[in-house]
Structures are given as structure tokens and as C-alpha cells.
mmCIF file of C-alpha atoms in Angstrom:
data_model
loop_
_atom_site.group_PDB
_atom_site.id
_atom_site.type_symbol
_atom_site.label_atom_id
_atom_site.label_comp_id
_atom_site.label_asym_id
_atom_site.label_seq_id
_atom_site.Cartn_x
_atom_site.Cartn_y
_atom_site.Cartn_z
ATOM 1 C CA ASN A 1 32.408 -26.169 54.794
ATOM 2 C CA ALA A 2 31.635 -22.741 53.310
ATOM 3 C CA GLY A 3 30.683 -23.987 49.828
ATOM 4 C CA VAL A 4 31.101 -21.234 47.236
ATOM 5 C CA THR A 5 32.046 -17.770 48.427
ATOM 6 C CA GLN A 6 32.375 -14.538 46.460
ATOM 7 C CA THR A 7 34.295 -11.368 47.211
ATOM 8 C CA PRO A 8 33.228 -8.553 47.275
ATOM 9 C CA LYS A 9 29.480 -8.591 47.829
ATOM 10 C CA PHE A 10 28.943 -5.145 46.340
ATOM 11 C CA ARG A 11 31.079 -2.707 44.397
ATOM 12 C CA VAL A 12 30.679 0.616 42.648
ATOM 13 C CA LEU A 13 33.065 1.453 39.815
ATOM 14 C CA LYS A 14 33.528 4.396 37.535
ATOM 15 C CA THR A 15 33.662 3.815 33.799
ATOM 16 C CA GLY A 16 37.161 2.746 32.797
ATOM 17 C CA GLN A 17 38.199 1.428 36.193
ATOM 18 C CA SER A 18 39.323 -2.146 36.649
ATOM 19 C CA MET A 19 38.518 -4.723 39.281
ATOM 20 C CA THR A 20 38.744 -8.411 40.069
ATOM 21 C CA LEU A 21 35.999 -10.567 41.503
ATOM 22 C CA LEU A 22 37.126 -13.558 43.523
ATOM 23 C CA CYS A 23 35.327 -16.878 43.718
ATOM 24 C CA ALA A 24 36.466 -19.585 46.100
ATOM 25 C CA GLN A 25 35.107 -23.102 46.639
ATOM 26 C CA ASP A 26 36.081 -25.666 49.246
ATOM 27 C CA MET A 27 34.390 -28.697 47.684
ATOM 28 C CA ASN A 28 37.337 -29.774 45.514
ATOM 29 C CA HIS A 29 35.257 -29.233 42.381
ATOM 30 C CA GLU A 30 36.966 -29.408 39.012
ATOM 31 C CA TYR A 31 34.527 -27.187 37.123
ATOM 32 C CA MET A 32 33.929 -23.515 37.901
ATOM 33 C CA TYR A 33 31.783 -20.903 36.173
ATOM 34 C CA TRP A 34 31.058 -17.193 36.074
ATOM 35 C CA TYR A 35 27.566 -16.003 35.156
ATOM 36 C CA ARG A 36 25.958 -12.596 35.008
ATOM 37 C CA GLN A 37 22.320 -11.982 35.821
ATOM 38 C CA ASP A 38 20.369 -9.162 34.241
ATOM 39 C CA PRO A 39 16.648 -8.431 34.633
ATOM 40 C CA GLY A 40 14.490 -10.441 32.275
ATOM 41 C CA MET A 41 17.419 -12.433 30.904
ATOM 42 C CA GLY A 42 18.122 -15.114 33.453
ATOM 43 C CA LEU A 43 21.779 -16.003 33.943
ATOM 44 C CA ARG A 44 24.277 -16.024 31.099
ATOM 45 C CA LEU A 45 27.629 -17.776 31.133
ATOM 46 C CA ILE A 46 30.660 -15.487 30.864
ATOM 47 C CA HIS A 47 33.612 -17.869 31.215
ATOM 48 C CA TYR A 48 34.209 -21.275 32.683
ATOM 49 C CA SER A 49 37.031 -23.585 33.716
ATOM 50 C CA VAL A 50 37.212 -27.367 33.688
ATOM 51 C CA GLY A 51 40.351 -27.600 35.770
ATOM 52 C CA GLU A 52 43.264 -25.743 37.283
ATOM 53 C CA GLY A 53 45.063 -23.712 34.641
ATOM 54 C CA THR A 54 42.253 -23.964 32.080
ATOM 55 C CA THR A 55 39.672 -21.403 31.010
ATOM 56 C CA ALA A 56 37.168 -21.108 28.179
ATOM 57 C CA LYS A 57 34.700 -18.574 26.832
ATOM 58 C CA GLY A 58 31.028 -18.786 27.487
ATOM 59 C CA GLU A 59 28.092 -16.999 25.942
ATOM 60 C CA VAL A 60 29.040 -13.396 26.821
ATOM 61 C CA PRO A 61 32.833 -13.203 27.333
ATOM 62 C CA ASP A 62 33.588 -9.782 25.839
ATOM 63 C CA GLY A 63 35.079 -7.288 28.296
ATOM 64 C CA TYR A 64 36.004 -9.962 30.845
ATOM 65 C CA ASN A 65 39.052 -12.079 31.569
ATOM 66 C CA VAL A 66 39.461 -14.991 33.965
ATOM 67 C CA SER A 67 42.189 -17.005 35.619
ATOM 68 C CA ARG A 68 42.254 -20.335 37.475
ATOM 69 C CA LEU A 69 45.719 -20.519 38.991
ATOM 70 C CA LYS A 70 44.531 -22.621 41.921
ATOM 71 C CA LYS A 71 41.856 -25.295 41.793
ATOM 72 C CA GLN A 72 39.784 -23.673 44.500
ATOM 73 C CA ASN A 73 39.804 -20.131 43.076
ATOM 74 C CA PHE A 74 38.339 -18.617 39.926
ATOM 75 C CA LEU A 75 38.954 -14.920 39.293
ATOM 76 C CA LEU A 76 36.903 -12.679 37.021
ATOM 77 C CA GLY A 77 38.526 -9.467 35.842
ATOM 78 C CA LEU A 78 37.144 -6.342 34.267
ATOM 79 C CA GLU A 79 40.006 -4.388 32.696
ATOM 80 C CA SER A 80 38.007 -1.293 31.754
ATOM 81 C CA ALA A 81 34.532 -1.282 33.238
ATOM 82 C CA ALA A 82 31.567 -0.068 31.199
ATOM 83 C CA PRO A 83 28.017 0.782 32.326
ATOM 84 C CA SER A 84 26.813 -2.255 30.346
ATOM 85 C CA GLN A 85 28.659 -4.420 32.853
ATOM 86 C CA THR A 86 26.394 -3.301 35.659
ATOM 87 C CA SER A 87 24.952 -6.609 36.763
ATOM 88 C CA VAL A 88 24.879 -9.257 39.447
ATOM 89 C CA TYR A 89 27.675 -11.771 39.034
ATOM 90 C CA PHE A 90 27.401 -15.341 40.220
ATOM 91 C CA CYS A 91 30.087 -17.927 40.524
ATOM 92 C CA ALA A 92 29.322 -21.648 40.545
ATOM 93 C CA SER A 93 31.226 -24.897 40.804
ATOM 94 C CA SER A 94 30.524 -28.580 40.161
ATOM 95 C CA TYR A 95 31.943 -32.061 39.870
ATOM 96 C CA SER A 96 31.981 -32.785 36.158
ATOM 97 C CA GLU A 97 28.378 -32.974 34.877
ATOM 98 C CA GLU A 98 26.720 -32.824 38.251
ATOM 99 C CA THR A 99 24.829 -30.192 40.181
ATOM 100 C CA GLN A 100 26.273 -26.692 40.124
ATOM 101 C CA TYR A 101 26.519 -24.924 43.457
ATOM 102 C CA PHE A 102 26.191 -21.172 43.361
ATOM 103 C CA GLY A 103 27.751 -18.423 45.418
ATOM 104 C CA PRO A 104 25.728 -15.567 46.935
ATOM 105 C CA GLY A 105 26.545 -13.138 44.130
ATOM 106 C CA THR A 106 28.389 -9.852 43.667
ATOM 107 C CA ARG A 107 26.386 -6.775 42.790
ATOM 108 C CA LEU A 108 28.367 -4.435 40.534
ATOM 109 C CA LEU A 109 27.354 -0.920 39.586
ATOM 110 C CA VAL A 110 29.350 0.898 36.913
ATOM 111 C CA LEU A 111 28.736 4.634 36.745
ATOM 112 C CA ALA B 1 20.195 -22.261 18.554
ATOM 113 C CA GLN B 2 19.833 -23.890 21.942
ATOM 114 C CA SER B 3 17.365 -22.076 24.151
ATOM 115 C CA VAL B 4 15.175 -22.349 27.199
ATOM 116 C CA THR B 5 11.779 -20.687 27.329
ATOM 117 C CA GLN B 6 9.785 -19.868 30.409
ATOM 118 C CA PRO B 7 6.577 -18.415 28.978
ATOM 119 C CA ASP B 8 5.326 -16.865 32.212
ATOM 120 C CA ILE B 9 7.251 -13.857 33.503
ATOM 121 C CA HIS B 10 5.058 -13.356 36.560
ATOM 122 C CA ILE B 11 2.597 -15.687 38.258
ATOM 123 C CA THR B 12 0.425 -14.932 41.276
ATOM 124 C CA VAL B 13 -1.289 -17.673 43.241
ATOM 125 C CA SER B 14 -3.132 -17.857 46.531
ATOM 126 C CA GLU B 15 -1.565 -19.664 49.431
ATOM 127 C CA GLY B 16 -2.689 -23.268 49.399
ATOM 128 C CA ALA B 17 -3.395 -23.294 45.677
ATOM 129 C CA SER B 18 -1.567 -25.561 43.272
ATOM 130 C CA LEU B 19 1.239 -24.305 41.066
ATOM 131 C CA GLU B 20 2.657 -25.187 37.693
ATOM 132 C CA LEU B 21 5.572 -23.317 36.121
ATOM 133 C CA ARG B 22 6.275 -24.038 32.490
ATOM 134 C CA CYS B 23 9.609 -24.674 30.827
ATOM 135 C CA ASN B 24 10.345 -25.618 27.243
ATOM 136 C CA TYR B 25 13.744 -26.217 25.705
ATOM 137 C CA SER B 26 15.135 -26.331 22.229
ATOM 138 C CA TYR B 27 17.920 -28.861 21.896
ATOM 139 C CA GLY B 28 18.843 -31.514 19.380
ATOM 140 C CA ALA B 29 19.148 -34.180 22.046
ATOM 141 C CA THR B 30 17.726 -34.624 25.526
ATOM 142 C CA PRO B 31 19.755 -32.415 27.829
ATOM 143 C CA TYR B 32 20.163 -32.491 31.565
ATOM 144 C CA LEU B 33 17.321 -30.457 33.094
ATOM 145 C CA PHE B 34 17.249 -28.363 36.251
ATOM 146 C CA TRP B 35 15.010 -26.083 38.269
ATOM 147 C CA TYR B 36 16.603 -23.493 40.537
ATOM 148 C CA VAL B 37 14.969 -21.065 42.955
ATOM 149 C CA GLN B 38 16.262 -17.628 43.892
ATOM 150 C CA SER B 39 14.936 -15.707 46.869
ATOM 151 C CA PRO B 40 15.367 -11.922 46.787
ATOM 152 C CA GLY B 41 18.999 -10.908 47.150
ATOM 153 C CA GLN B 42 20.150 -14.510 47.352
ATOM 154 C CA GLY B 43 22.022 -16.991 45.221
ATOM 155 C CA LEU B 44 20.440 -19.906 43.402
ATOM 156 C CA GLN B 45 19.352 -23.086 45.108
ATOM 157 C CA LEU B 46 18.740 -26.322 43.230
ATOM 158 C CA LEU B 47 15.176 -27.610 43.561
ATOM 159 C CA LEU B 48 15.480 -30.711 41.417
ATOM 160 C CA LYS B 49 17.161 -32.182 38.358
ATOM 161 C CA TYR B 50 16.573 -34.754 35.659
ATOM 162 C CA PHE B 51 19.411 -36.732 34.137
ATOM 163 C CA SER B 52 17.706 -39.960 33.053
ATOM 164 C CA GLY B 53 15.213 -42.601 34.193
ATOM 165 C CA ASP B 54 11.873 -41.853 35.795
ATOM 166 C CA THR B 55 10.423 -38.791 34.085
ATOM 167 C CA LEU B 56 8.715 -37.563 37.262
ATOM 168 C CA VAL B 57 11.337 -36.234 39.641
ATOM 169 C CA GLN B 58 10.900 -35.149 43.209
ATOM 170 C CA GLY B 59 12.774 -32.233 44.682
ATOM 171 C CA ILE B 60 13.107 -30.263 47.850
ATOM 172 C CA LYS B 61 10.381 -28.171 49.477
ATOM 173 C CA GLY B 62 7.615 -30.376 48.064
ATOM 174 C CA PHE B 63 8.307 -29.581 44.407
ATOM 175 C CA GLU B 64 8.213 -32.044 41.546
ATOM 176 C CA ALA B 65 8.781 -31.796 37.812
ATOM 177 C CA GLU B 66 7.851 -33.941 34.861
ATOM 178 C CA PHE B 67 10.001 -34.403 31.784
ATOM 179 C CA LYS B 68 8.014 -34.838 28.589
ATOM 180 C CA ARG B 69 10.281 -35.666 25.674
ATOM 181 C CA SER B 70 7.522 -35.300 23.064
ATOM 182 C CA GLN B 71 6.821 -31.747 24.202
ATOM 183 C CA SER B 72 10.424 -30.776 25.056
ATOM 184 C CA SER B 73 9.090 -29.648 28.406
ATOM 185 C CA PHE B 74 10.097 -29.858 32.031
ATOM 186 C CA ASN B 75 7.306 -28.237 34.045
ATOM 187 C CA LEU B 76 7.595 -27.620 37.758
ATOM 188 C CA ARG B 77 4.652 -28.343 40.050
ATOM 189 C CA LYS B 78 3.649 -28.035 43.660
ATOM 190 C CA PRO B 79 0.265 -29.186 44.980
ATOM 191 C CA SER B 80 -0.073 -26.547 47.693
ATOM 192 C CA VAL B 81 1.911 -23.322 47.689
ATOM 193 C CA HIS B 82 3.188 -21.705 50.881
ATOM 194 C CA TRP B 83 3.853 -17.994 51.324
ATOM 195 C CA SER B 84 7.559 -18.792 51.649
ATOM 196 C CA ASP B 85 7.585 -20.101 48.073
ATOM 197 C CA ALA B 86 7.454 -16.539 46.750
ATOM 198 C CA ALA B 87 10.689 -16.230 44.759
ATOM 199 C CA GLU B 88 12.029 -16.357 41.231
ATOM 200 C CA TYR B 89 12.271 -19.736 39.558
ATOM 201 C CA PHE B 90 14.687 -20.609 36.797
ATOM 202 C CA CYS B 91 14.653 -23.547 34.472
ATOM 203 C CA ALA B 92 18.055 -24.511 33.078
ATOM 204 C CA VAL B 93 19.532 -27.126 30.785
ATOM 205 C CA SER B 94 22.989 -28.410 30.045
ATOM 206 C CA LEU B 95 24.171 -30.459 27.127
ATOM 207 C CA ARG B 96 25.446 -33.943 27.864
ATOM 208 C CA GLY B 97 29.200 -33.904 27.367
ATOM 209 C CA GLY B 98 29.192 -30.125 27.223
ATOM 210 C CA TYR B 99 31.177 -29.326 30.375
ATOM 211 C CA ASN B 100 27.990 -28.796 32.348
ATOM 212 C CA LYS B 101 27.479 -25.304 30.953
ATOM 213 C CA LEU B 102 24.027 -24.162 31.986
ATOM 214 C CA ILE B 103 21.610 -22.316 29.727
ATOM 215 C CA PHE B 104 18.941 -20.566 31.727
ATOM 216 C CA GLY B 105 15.451 -19.438 30.979
ATOM 217 C CA ALA B 106 14.531 -15.848 31.769
ATOM 218 C CA GLY B 107 12.826 -16.860 34.985
ATOM 219 C CA THR B 108 9.318 -16.787 36.429
ATOM 220 C CA ARG B 109 8.623 -14.567 39.410
ATOM 221 C CA LEU B 110 6.104 -16.119 41.764
ATOM 222 C CA ALA B 111 3.985 -14.031 44.113
ATOM 223 C CA VAL B 112 1.835 -15.701 46.775
ATOM 224 C CA HIS B 113 -1.306 -14.063 48.134
ATOM 225 C CA PRO B 114 -2.320 -14.894 51.713
#
């Protein structure tokens, strides 16, 4: 039981490049989330999903897209990376309104 | 607007001393309340949570927190801090019926002196 895993762990992008971050969970959770963590700001919700095939915007969705084609996977895409998207990205999952379990994070640097 | 405030950005305590980390929230109704801990370079681990019932909740690693409705607070406490408790601590809330979306405070970084 791996819990929540994230791929990759670290990535460097140039401005304008695109990439996809993968989140996978093996706990059969319905709800999945993407957060970004910036110094002094805690974690902020980017997008979330309450079930396979559904997605919704969170607090800071601009510049990101997501997809939930399979229940266990939640993808976060950056179509045209900007330096302001340099951050640590965390994925989480939960059963309904229960505890969220977090992945180890992906550190992204946009030059 | 809904918000979570952790007034202390950094706290330093001596090993063995007691600890209290403050958290205040601004919500129209009582939300679900959480404390998470993050060690350097790691993800977040849940310490404890409050959904309803007894306002003093016990968590892992010897931590406890008390929900005070009148003060809109959910302060985290530990009677005797260990060096391994050095980490960043986040208070978070979610709105009941709100798809469990978490709103985090900015965090409190705890340093422990030997």
C-alpha cells in the first residue's frame, strides 16, 4: 500500500515549456486535490476532483489544468510555465470529508 | 473571507519545555479543524483533527489541541517537546459540506534547542 505517490520528485523547466505532474493513490479515495506551497503562504488549493471524470477550480487555478480520467490518478498540467509557478506541489486524497493524505511533493523550478 | 491565522511564524523552545502553537480561524460556522506537521523536505502528516464532540482532542506524537468556539481557536499543545519535534506546523480548516477543501494557515516553524 503506497498511499499517495507523485511523479516526478523534482523538475526544472524553462519559461514557456509544458509539463504534467502525476498523482496516484491506491486507497480508492473519491476526492483528490492539488496544492502548491510557497514560503510564508502555507498550502493553497489549485484544483480538486470529487470523482472520476470531475474536476473543479480551487483558490489559485490560473495557469493550470487537471484531468481525472481514472479514479486513482489526478494529473496537473502546466501548458506554458512561468517563473511564478516555481513552487512545491502536493497532491492529496481523501474519502469524502475525512482526513486528507498527502504525497511527498514535487519541487518545480521555472527559469 | 474565510481564513486561517497562525500568528507565530517562528517559535524556539528548549527540549523538555512545553509548547503551544496558536491557530485562529474566520468562518461563519464551525469548520472541521486539523493540525498537520511537515518535516524538512517531506510531505504533510496529520497530527490530529476535530470534527465534533469533545473539544480536547488527542493526536499522535503526544500532541493535543483544544477547540474553543468562543475564541474561534484551535491551539496545539505538547507538554514536553523533543528535539525531533522540530518541523513546520500547519493549522487547516475545511467547511462542512464543502468537498473537504482545506484552507491552510501560513505555518509556524518550530526550532528546538538542546
